[in-house]
Short mmCIF file of C-alpha atoms in Angstrom, two decimals:
data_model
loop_
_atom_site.label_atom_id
_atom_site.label_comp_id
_atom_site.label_asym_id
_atom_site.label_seq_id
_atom_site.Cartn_x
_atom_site.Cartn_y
_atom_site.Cartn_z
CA UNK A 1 -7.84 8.81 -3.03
CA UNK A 2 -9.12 12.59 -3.79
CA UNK A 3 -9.01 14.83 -6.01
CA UNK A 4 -6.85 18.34 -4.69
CA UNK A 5 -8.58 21.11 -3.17
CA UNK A 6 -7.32 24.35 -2.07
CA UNK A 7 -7.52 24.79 1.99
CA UNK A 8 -10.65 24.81 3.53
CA UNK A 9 -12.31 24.25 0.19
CA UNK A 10 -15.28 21.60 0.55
CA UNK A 11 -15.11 18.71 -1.37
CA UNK A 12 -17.63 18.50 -3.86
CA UNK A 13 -19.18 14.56 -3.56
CA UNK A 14 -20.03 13.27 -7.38
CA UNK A 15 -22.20 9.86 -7.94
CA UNK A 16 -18.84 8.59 -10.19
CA UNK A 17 -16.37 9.52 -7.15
CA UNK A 18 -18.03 8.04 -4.62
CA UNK A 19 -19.80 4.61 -5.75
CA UNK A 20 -16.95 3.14 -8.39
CA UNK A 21 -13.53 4.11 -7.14
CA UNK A 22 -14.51 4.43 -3.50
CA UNK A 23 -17.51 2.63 -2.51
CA UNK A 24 -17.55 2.91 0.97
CA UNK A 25 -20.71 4.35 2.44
CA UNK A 26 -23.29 1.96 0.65
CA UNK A 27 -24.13 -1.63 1.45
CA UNK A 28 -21.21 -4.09 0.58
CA UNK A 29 -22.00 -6.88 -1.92
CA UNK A 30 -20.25 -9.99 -1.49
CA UNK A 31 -19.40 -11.93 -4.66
CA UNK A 32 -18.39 -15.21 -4.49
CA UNK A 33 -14.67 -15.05 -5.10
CA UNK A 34 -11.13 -16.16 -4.51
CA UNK A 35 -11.49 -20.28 -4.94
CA UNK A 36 -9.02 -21.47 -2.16
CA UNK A 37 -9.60 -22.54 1.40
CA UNK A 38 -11.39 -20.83 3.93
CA UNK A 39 -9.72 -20.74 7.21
CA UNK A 40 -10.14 -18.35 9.76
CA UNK A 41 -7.40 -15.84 10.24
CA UNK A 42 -8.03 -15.43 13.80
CA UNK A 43 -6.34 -13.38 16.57
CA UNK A 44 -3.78 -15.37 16.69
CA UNK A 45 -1.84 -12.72 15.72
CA UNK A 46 1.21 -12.57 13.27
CA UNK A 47 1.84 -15.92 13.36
CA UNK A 48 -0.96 -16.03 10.55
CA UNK A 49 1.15 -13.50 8.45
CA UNK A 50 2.76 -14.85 5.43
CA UNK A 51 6.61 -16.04 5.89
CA UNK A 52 9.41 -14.48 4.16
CA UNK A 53 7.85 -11.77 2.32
CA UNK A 54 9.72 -8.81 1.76
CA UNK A 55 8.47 -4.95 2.80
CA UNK A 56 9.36 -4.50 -0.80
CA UNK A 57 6.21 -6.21 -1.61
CA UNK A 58 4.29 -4.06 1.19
CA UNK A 59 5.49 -1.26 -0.60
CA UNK A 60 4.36 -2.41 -3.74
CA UNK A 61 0.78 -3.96 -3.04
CA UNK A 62 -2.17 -2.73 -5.21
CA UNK A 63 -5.44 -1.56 -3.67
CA UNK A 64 -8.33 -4.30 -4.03
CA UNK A 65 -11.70 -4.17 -2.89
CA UNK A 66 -12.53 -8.05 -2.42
CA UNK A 67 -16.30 -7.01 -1.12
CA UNK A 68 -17.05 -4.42 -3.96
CA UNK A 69 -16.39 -3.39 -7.70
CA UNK A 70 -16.55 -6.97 -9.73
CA UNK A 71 -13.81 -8.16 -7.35
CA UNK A 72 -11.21 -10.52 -9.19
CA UNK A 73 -9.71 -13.63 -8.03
CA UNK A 74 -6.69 -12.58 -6.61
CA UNK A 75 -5.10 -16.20 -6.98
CA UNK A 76 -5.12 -16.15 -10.49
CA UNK A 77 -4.60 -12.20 -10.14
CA UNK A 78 -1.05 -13.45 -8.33
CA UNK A 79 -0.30 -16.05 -11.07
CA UNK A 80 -0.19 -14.04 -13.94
CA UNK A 81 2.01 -11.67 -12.61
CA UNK A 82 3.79 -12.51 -9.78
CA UNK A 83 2.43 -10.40 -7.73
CA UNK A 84 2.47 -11.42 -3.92
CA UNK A 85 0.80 -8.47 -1.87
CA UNK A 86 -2.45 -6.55 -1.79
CA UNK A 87 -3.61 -3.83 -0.01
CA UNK A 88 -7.17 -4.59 0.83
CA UNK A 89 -9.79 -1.91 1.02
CA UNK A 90 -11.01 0.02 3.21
CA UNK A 91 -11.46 -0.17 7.08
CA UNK A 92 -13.85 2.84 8.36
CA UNK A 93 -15.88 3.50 11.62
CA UNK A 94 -19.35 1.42 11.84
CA UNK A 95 -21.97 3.76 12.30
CA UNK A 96 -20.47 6.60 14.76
CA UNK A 97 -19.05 4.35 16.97
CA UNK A 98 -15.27 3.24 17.80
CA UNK A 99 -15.56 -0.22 16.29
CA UNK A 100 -14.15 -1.35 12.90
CA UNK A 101 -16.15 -2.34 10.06
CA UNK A 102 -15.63 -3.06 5.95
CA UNK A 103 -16.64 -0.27 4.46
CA UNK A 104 -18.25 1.19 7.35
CA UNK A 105 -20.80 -1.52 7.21
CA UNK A 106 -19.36 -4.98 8.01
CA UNK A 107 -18.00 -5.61 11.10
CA UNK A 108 -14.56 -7.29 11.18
CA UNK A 109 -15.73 -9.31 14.57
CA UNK A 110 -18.35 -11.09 12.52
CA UNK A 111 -16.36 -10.83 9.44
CA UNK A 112 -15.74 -14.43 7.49
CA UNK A 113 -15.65 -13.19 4.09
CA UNK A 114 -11.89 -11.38 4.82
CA UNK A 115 -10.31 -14.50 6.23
CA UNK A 116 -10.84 -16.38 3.15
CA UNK A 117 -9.36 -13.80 0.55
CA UNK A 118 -6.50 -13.56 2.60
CA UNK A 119 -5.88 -17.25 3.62
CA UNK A 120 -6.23 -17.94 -0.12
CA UNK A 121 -3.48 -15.09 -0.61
CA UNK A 122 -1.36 -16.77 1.79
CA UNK A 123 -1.62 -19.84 1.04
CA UNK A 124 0.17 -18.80 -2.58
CA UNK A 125 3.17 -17.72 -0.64
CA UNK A 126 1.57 -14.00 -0.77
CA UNK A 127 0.26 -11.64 2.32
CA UNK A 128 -1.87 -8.22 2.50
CA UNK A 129 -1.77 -5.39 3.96
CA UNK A 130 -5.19 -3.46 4.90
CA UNK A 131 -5.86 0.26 4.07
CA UNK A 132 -7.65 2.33 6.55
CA UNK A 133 -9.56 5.18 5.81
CA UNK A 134 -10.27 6.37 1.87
CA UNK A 135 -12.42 8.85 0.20
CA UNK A 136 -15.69 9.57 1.93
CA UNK A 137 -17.28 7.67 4.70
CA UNK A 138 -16.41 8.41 8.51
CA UNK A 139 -12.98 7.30 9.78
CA UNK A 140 -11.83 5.92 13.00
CA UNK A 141 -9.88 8.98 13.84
CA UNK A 142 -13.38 10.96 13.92
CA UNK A 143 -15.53 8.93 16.28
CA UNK A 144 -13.02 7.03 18.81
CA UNK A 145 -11.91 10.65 20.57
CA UNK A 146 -8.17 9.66 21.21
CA UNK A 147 -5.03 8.64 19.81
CA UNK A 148 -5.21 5.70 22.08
CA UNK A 149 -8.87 4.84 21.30
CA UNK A 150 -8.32 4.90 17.59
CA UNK A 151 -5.02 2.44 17.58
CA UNK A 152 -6.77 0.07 20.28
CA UNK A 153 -9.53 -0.25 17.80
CA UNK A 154 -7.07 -0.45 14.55
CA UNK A 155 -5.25 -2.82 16.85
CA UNK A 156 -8.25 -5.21 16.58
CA UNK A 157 -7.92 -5.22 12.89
CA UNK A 158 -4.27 -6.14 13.26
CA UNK A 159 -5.16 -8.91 15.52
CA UNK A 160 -7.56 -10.23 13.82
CA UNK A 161 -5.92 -10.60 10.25
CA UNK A 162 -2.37 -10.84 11.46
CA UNK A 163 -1.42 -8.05 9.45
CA UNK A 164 2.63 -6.93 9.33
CA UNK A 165 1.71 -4.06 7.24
CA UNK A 166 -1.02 -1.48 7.38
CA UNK A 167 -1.71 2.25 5.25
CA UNK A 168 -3.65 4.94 6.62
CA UNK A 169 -5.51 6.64 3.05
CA UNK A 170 -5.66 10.15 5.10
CA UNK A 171 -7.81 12.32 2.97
CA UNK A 172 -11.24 13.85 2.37
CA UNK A 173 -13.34 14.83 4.47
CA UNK A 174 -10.98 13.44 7.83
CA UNK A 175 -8.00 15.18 6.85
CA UNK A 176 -9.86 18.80 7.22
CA UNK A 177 -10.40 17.48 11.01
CA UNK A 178 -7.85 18.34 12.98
CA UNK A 179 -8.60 16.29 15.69
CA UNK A 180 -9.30 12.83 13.46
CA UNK A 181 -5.98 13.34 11.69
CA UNK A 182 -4.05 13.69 15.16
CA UNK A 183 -6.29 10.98 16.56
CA UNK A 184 -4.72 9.00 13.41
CA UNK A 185 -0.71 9.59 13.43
CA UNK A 186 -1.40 9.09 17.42
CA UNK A 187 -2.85 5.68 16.63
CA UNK A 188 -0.15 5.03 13.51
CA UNK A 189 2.10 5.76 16.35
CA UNK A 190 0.86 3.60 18.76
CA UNK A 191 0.70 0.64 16.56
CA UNK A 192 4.35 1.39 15.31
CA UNK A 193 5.36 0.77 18.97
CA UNK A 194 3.13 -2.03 19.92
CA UNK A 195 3.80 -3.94 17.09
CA UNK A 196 7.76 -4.36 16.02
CA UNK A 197 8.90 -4.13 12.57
CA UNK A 198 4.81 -3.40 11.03
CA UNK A 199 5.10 -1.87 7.70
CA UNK A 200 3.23 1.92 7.69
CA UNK A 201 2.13 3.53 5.18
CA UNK A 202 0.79 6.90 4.83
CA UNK A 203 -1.21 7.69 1.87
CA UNK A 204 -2.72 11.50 1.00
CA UNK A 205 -3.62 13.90 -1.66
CA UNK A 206 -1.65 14.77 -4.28
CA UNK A 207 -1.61 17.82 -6.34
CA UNK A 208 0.55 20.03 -8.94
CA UNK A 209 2.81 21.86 -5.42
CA UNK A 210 3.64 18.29 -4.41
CA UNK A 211 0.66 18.00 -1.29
CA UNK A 212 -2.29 20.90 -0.55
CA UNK A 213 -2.74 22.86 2.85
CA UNK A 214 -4.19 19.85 4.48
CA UNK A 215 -1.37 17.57 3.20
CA UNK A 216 1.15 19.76 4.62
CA UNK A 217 -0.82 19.94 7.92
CA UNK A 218 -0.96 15.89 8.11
CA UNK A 219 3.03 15.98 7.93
CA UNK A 220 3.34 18.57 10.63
CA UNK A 221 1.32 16.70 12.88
CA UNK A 222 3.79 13.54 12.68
CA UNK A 223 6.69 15.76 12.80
CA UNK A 224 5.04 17.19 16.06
CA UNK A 225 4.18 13.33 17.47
CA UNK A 226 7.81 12.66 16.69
CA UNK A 227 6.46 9.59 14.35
CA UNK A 228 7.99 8.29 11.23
CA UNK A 229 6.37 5.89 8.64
CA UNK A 230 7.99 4.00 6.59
CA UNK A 231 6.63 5.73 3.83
CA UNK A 232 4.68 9.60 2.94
CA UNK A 233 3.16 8.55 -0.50
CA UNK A 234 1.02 11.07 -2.44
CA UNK A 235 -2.01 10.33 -4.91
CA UNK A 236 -1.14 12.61 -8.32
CA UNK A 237 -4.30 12.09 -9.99
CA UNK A 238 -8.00 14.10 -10.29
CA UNK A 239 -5.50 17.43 -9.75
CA UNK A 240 -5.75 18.61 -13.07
CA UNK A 241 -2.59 16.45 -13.44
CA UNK A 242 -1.99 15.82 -17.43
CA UNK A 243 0.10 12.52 -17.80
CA UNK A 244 3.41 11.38 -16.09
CA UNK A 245 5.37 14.38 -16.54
CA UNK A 246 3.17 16.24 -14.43
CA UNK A 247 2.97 13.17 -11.51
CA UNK A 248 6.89 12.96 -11.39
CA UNK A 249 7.01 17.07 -11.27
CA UNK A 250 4.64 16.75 -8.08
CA UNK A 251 7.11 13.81 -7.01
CA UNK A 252 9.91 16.47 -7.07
CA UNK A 253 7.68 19.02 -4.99
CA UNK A 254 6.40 16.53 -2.70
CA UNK A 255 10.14 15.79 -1.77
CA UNK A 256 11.01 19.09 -1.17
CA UNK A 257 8.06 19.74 1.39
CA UNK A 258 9.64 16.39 2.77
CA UNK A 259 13.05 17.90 3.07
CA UNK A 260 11.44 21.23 4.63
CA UNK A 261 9.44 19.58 7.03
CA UNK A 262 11.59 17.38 8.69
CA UNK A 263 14.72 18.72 7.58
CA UNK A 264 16.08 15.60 5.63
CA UNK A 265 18.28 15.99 2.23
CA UNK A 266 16.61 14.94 -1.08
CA UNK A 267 17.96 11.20 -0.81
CA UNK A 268 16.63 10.81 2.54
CA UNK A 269 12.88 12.39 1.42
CA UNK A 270 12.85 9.95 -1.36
CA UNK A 271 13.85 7.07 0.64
CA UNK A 272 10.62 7.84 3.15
CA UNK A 273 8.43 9.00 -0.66
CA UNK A 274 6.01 7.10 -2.24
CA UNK A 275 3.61 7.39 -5.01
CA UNK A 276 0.39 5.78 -5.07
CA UNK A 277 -1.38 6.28 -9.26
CA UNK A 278 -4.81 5.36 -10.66
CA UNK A 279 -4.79 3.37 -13.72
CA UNK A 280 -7.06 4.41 -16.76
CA UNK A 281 -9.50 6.94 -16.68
CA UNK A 282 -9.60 8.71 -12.93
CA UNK A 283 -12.39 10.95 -11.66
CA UNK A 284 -11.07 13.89 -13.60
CA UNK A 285 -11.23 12.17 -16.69
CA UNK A 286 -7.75 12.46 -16.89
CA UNK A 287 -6.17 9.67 -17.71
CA UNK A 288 -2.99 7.65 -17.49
CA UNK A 289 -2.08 4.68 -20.01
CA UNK A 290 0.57 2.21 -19.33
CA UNK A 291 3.33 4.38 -20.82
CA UNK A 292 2.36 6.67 -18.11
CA UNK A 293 3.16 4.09 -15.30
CA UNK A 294 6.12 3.05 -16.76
CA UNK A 295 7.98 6.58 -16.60
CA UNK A 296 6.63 6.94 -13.08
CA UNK A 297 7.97 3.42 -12.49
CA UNK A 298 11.39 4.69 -13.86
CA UNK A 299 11.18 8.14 -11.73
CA UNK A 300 10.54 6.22 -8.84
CA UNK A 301 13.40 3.54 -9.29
CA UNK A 302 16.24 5.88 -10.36
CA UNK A 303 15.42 8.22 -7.00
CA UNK A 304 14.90 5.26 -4.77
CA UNK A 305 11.49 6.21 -3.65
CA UNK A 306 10.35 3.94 -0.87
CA UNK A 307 6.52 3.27 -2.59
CA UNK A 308 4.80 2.54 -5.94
CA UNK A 309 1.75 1.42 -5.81
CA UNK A 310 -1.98 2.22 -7.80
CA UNK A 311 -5.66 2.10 -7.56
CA UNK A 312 -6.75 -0.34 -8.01
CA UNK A 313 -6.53 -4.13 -9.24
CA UNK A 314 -10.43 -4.34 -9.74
CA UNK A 315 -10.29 -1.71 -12.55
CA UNK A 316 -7.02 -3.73 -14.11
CA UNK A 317 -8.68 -4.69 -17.34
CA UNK A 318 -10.21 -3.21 -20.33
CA UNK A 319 -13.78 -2.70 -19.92
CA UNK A 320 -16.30 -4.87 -22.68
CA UNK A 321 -18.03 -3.43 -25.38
CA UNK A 322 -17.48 0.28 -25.40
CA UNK A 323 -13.33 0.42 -24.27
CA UNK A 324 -13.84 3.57 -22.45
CA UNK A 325 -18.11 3.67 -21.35
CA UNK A 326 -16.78 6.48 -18.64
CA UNK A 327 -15.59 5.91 -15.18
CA UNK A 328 -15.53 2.56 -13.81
CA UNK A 329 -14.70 1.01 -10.65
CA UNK A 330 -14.33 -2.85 -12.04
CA UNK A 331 -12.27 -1.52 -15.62
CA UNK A 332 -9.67 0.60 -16.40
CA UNK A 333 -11.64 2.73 -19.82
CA UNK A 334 -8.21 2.13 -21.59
CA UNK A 335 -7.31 -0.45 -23.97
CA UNK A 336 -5.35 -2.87 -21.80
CA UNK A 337 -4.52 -6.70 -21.18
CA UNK A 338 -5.88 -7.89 -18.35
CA UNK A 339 -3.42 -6.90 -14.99
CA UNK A 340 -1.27 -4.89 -17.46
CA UNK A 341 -0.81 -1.92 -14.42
CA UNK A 342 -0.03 -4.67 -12.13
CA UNK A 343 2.46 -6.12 -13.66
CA UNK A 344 4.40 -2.72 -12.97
CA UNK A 345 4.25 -2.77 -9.53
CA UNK A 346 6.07 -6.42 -9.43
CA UNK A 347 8.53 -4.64 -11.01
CA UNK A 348 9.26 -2.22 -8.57
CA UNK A 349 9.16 -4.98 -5.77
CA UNK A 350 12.07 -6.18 -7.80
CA UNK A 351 10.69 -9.13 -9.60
CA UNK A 352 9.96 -10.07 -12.97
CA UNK A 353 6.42 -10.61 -14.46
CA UNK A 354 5.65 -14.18 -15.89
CA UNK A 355 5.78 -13.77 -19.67
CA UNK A 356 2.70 -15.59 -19.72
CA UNK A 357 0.40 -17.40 -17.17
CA UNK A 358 1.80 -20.06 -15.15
CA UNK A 359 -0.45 -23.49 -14.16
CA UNK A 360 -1.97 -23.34 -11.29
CA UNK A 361 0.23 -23.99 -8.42
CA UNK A 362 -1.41 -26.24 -5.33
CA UNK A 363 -1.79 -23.56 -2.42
CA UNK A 364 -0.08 -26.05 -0.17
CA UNK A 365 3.04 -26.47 -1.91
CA UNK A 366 6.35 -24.38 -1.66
CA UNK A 367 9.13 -23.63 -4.28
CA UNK A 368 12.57 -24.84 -2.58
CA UNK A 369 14.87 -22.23 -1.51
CA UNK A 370 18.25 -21.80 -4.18
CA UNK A 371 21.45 -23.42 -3.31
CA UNK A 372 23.91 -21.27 -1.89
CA UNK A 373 26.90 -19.96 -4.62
CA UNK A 374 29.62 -17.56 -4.86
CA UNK A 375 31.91 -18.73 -2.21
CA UNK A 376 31.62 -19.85 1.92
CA UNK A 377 30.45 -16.85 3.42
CA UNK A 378 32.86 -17.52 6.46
CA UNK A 379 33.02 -13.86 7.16
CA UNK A 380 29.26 -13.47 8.43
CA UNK A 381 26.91 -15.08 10.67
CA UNK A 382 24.10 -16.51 8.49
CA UNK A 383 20.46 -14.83 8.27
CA UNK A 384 18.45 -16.71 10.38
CA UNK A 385 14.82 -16.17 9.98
CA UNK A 386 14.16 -16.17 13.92
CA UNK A 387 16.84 -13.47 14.63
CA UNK A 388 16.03 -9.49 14.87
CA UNK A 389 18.65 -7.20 13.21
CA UNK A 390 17.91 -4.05 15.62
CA UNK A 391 20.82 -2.34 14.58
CA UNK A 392 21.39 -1.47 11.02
CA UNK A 393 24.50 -2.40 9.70
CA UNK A 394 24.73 -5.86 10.73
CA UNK A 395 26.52 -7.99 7.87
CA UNK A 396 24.89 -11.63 7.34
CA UNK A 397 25.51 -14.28 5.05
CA UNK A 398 22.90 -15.97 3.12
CA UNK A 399 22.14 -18.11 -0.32
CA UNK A 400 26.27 -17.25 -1.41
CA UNK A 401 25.96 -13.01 -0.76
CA UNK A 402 26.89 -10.99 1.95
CA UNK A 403 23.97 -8.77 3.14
CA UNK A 404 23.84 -5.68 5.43
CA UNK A 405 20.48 -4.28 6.84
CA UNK A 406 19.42 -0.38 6.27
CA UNK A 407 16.64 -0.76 9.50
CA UNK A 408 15.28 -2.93 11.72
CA UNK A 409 14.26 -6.10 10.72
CA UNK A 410 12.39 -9.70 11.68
CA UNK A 411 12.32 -12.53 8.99
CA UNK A 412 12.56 -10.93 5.77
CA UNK A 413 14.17 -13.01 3.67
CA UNK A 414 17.55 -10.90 2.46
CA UNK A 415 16.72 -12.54 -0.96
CA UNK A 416 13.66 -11.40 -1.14
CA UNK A 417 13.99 -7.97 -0.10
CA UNK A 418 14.45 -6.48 -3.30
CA UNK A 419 16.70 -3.53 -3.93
CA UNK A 420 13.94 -1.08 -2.29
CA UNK A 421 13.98 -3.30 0.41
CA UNK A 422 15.97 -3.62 4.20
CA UNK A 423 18.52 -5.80 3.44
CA UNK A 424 21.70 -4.28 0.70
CA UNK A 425 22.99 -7.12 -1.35
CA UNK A 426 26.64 -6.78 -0.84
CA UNK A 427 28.05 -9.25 -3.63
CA UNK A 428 29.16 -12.97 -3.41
CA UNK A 429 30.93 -14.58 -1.18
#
């Protein structure tokens, strides 16, 4: 996530952007983290992947660095707010070759530190979705030469994790590169196609117009590779950006370059928009309080934006001693609760936030599923979790409601799916 830039400005590489908020070129440090079991998530594919989570939760994972930045336990993380996805950080090229690595610098085939953050996750009825790419470091997209090169070797990552959701962070320096960023919608593409119903992100700059030069350039490309994501989300922050009016403002611009580019009205745009914040004090030394979130959270609500989601969990508490010592990559420089900015991205997945935090829940048990209510639901077919919807439109029945899908769909929960999410509540039975 970068600050804006005019085209084919370089991007100037401070200590504080590069080693707190996006610490990807230097030497990971494992912590010790996550209590839970450690299984292998294996190549076994998506039958790894959590059951019965809703995109709506894809769309709403925070970014967390479990390798980096005074990483939190994301179980307890998950049980103060009910929070059930994250969108683990970052995949880049190791070395200068085509092969997949944390940070640039630990491979995912000898990975075991990944497995066990997201087992634990999973284990607590959650799931995760990994981010490829980020601020600095050398991408995928820049060393593997083709579309097809790049998605066999973000295809690995998939595999290995048995992700159902993935976001490309397509900004500085890759998406000056031409040929990295069409190496990257190729592979975004290619994944889309080899792996049904995958959740995509696309995450870029944000400034005051909506996107910059190289923003606009990114969206052509897709346009050109007749891809769609399920989501264009922009990063309003270190833009000169001064509090939420001016984020929802480059909301409004952003969907218009939507609308111009591939020639969709303003509902549509929103409906493929999302917004992706930083909480606290950003690179800019701007900064953005939880008032801030919450009108963004309203903006992006009312105009059914398809994506809210922030940077990042690790700096989702108020730093000790001094509130605000200056950018930080494990505290917000705000006065906060702990997971405060989290707690708004539940929201927007359409749940509520425990009021306070819950007991520790064994990691093998499961809450049982509400009775049905509001009549037979003779009319429909019922959901059945081993059933794809390709067509959308299809009525089901499920827990007493009538439901009707907006896309394609395989076991997502109808509800669980939120009001952002495929399947339209259509009332009681």
């Amino acid at each position: 996530m970068e600050r804006a830039l005019p085209p084919h400005t370089p991007a100037p590489a401070p200590a504080s952007r590069r080693s707190p908020r996006r610490a990807v070129a230097v030497a990971l440090s494992v912590f010790g983290l996550l209590a839970g079991t450690v299984a292998a998530v294996t190549a076994s594919g998506p039958a790894n992947a959590a059951a019965g989570i809703g995109s709506n939760w894809y769309a709403s994972a925070p970014y967390l660095m479990p390798e980096d930045n005074s990483p939190p336990n994301a179980a307890a993380v998950m049980d103060a707010t009910g929070q059930k996805a994250f969108q683990l950080a970052f995949i880049l090229a190791q070395g200068s070759s085509c092969s997949p690595a944390w940070g640039g610098t630990s491979p995912i085939d000898s990975d075991t530190t990944m497995p066990s953050v997201i087992q634990t996750i999973r284990n607590k009825g959650g799931d995760v979705s990994v981010s490829v790419g980020g601020y600095g470091g050398t991408k995928l997209g820049q060393t593997c030469g083709t579309p097809e090169a790049t998605a066999a070797a973000y295809q690995k990552v998939v595999s290995k994790y048995g992700l159902k959701a993935i976001d490309f962070d397509l900004e500085e320096p890759e998406y000056e590169n031409t040929a990295a960023i069409h190496n990257e919608i190729g592979a975004a593409r290619i994944l889309q196609q080899n792996n049904p119903g995958i959740y995509i992100s696309i995450t870029t700059a944000g400034t005051n117009a909506g996107t910059g030069w190289f923003g606009t350039q990114m969206l052509l490309e897709a346009k050109s590779q007749g891809f769609t994501p399920d989501n264009y989300s922009i990063m309003p922050f270190d833009g000169g950006f001064n509090g939420a009016a001016a984020q929802t403002d480059a909301l409004v611009k952003f969907n218009g370059i939507l609308q111009s580019t591939f020639g969709w009205n303003e509902a549509t745009a929103y409906a493929h928009e999302g917004v992706s914040l930083m909480n606290g004090r950003t690179d800019a030394a701007e900064y953005f309080r939880q008032a801030d979130f919450q009108t963004v959270l309203d903006f992006a609500t009312s105009h059914r934006m398809a994506r809210y989601t922030y940077w990042s969990v690790n700096r989702d508490r108020q730093c000790a001693g001094t509130v605000d010592p200056g950018l930080s990559g494990s505290c917000s420089s705000v006065v906060q609760n702990d997971w405060d900015f989290t707690k708004f991205t539940v929201k927007f997945a359409g749940a509520t936030p425990p009021t306070s935090t819950p007991s520790a829940t064994p990691s093998n048990s499961t809450s049982p599923s509400p009775s049905p209510s509001g009549g037979t639901c003779s009319a429909a077919p019922s959901w059945s979790a081993t059933t794809t919807y390709a067509t959308a439109g299809t009525k089901v029945s499920w827990k007493g409601h009538y439901w009707t899908n907006k896309w394609w769909t395989l076991n997502e929960d109808p509800s669980l799916s939120g009001q952002w999410g495929v399947w339209a509540d259509n009332g009681a039975c």
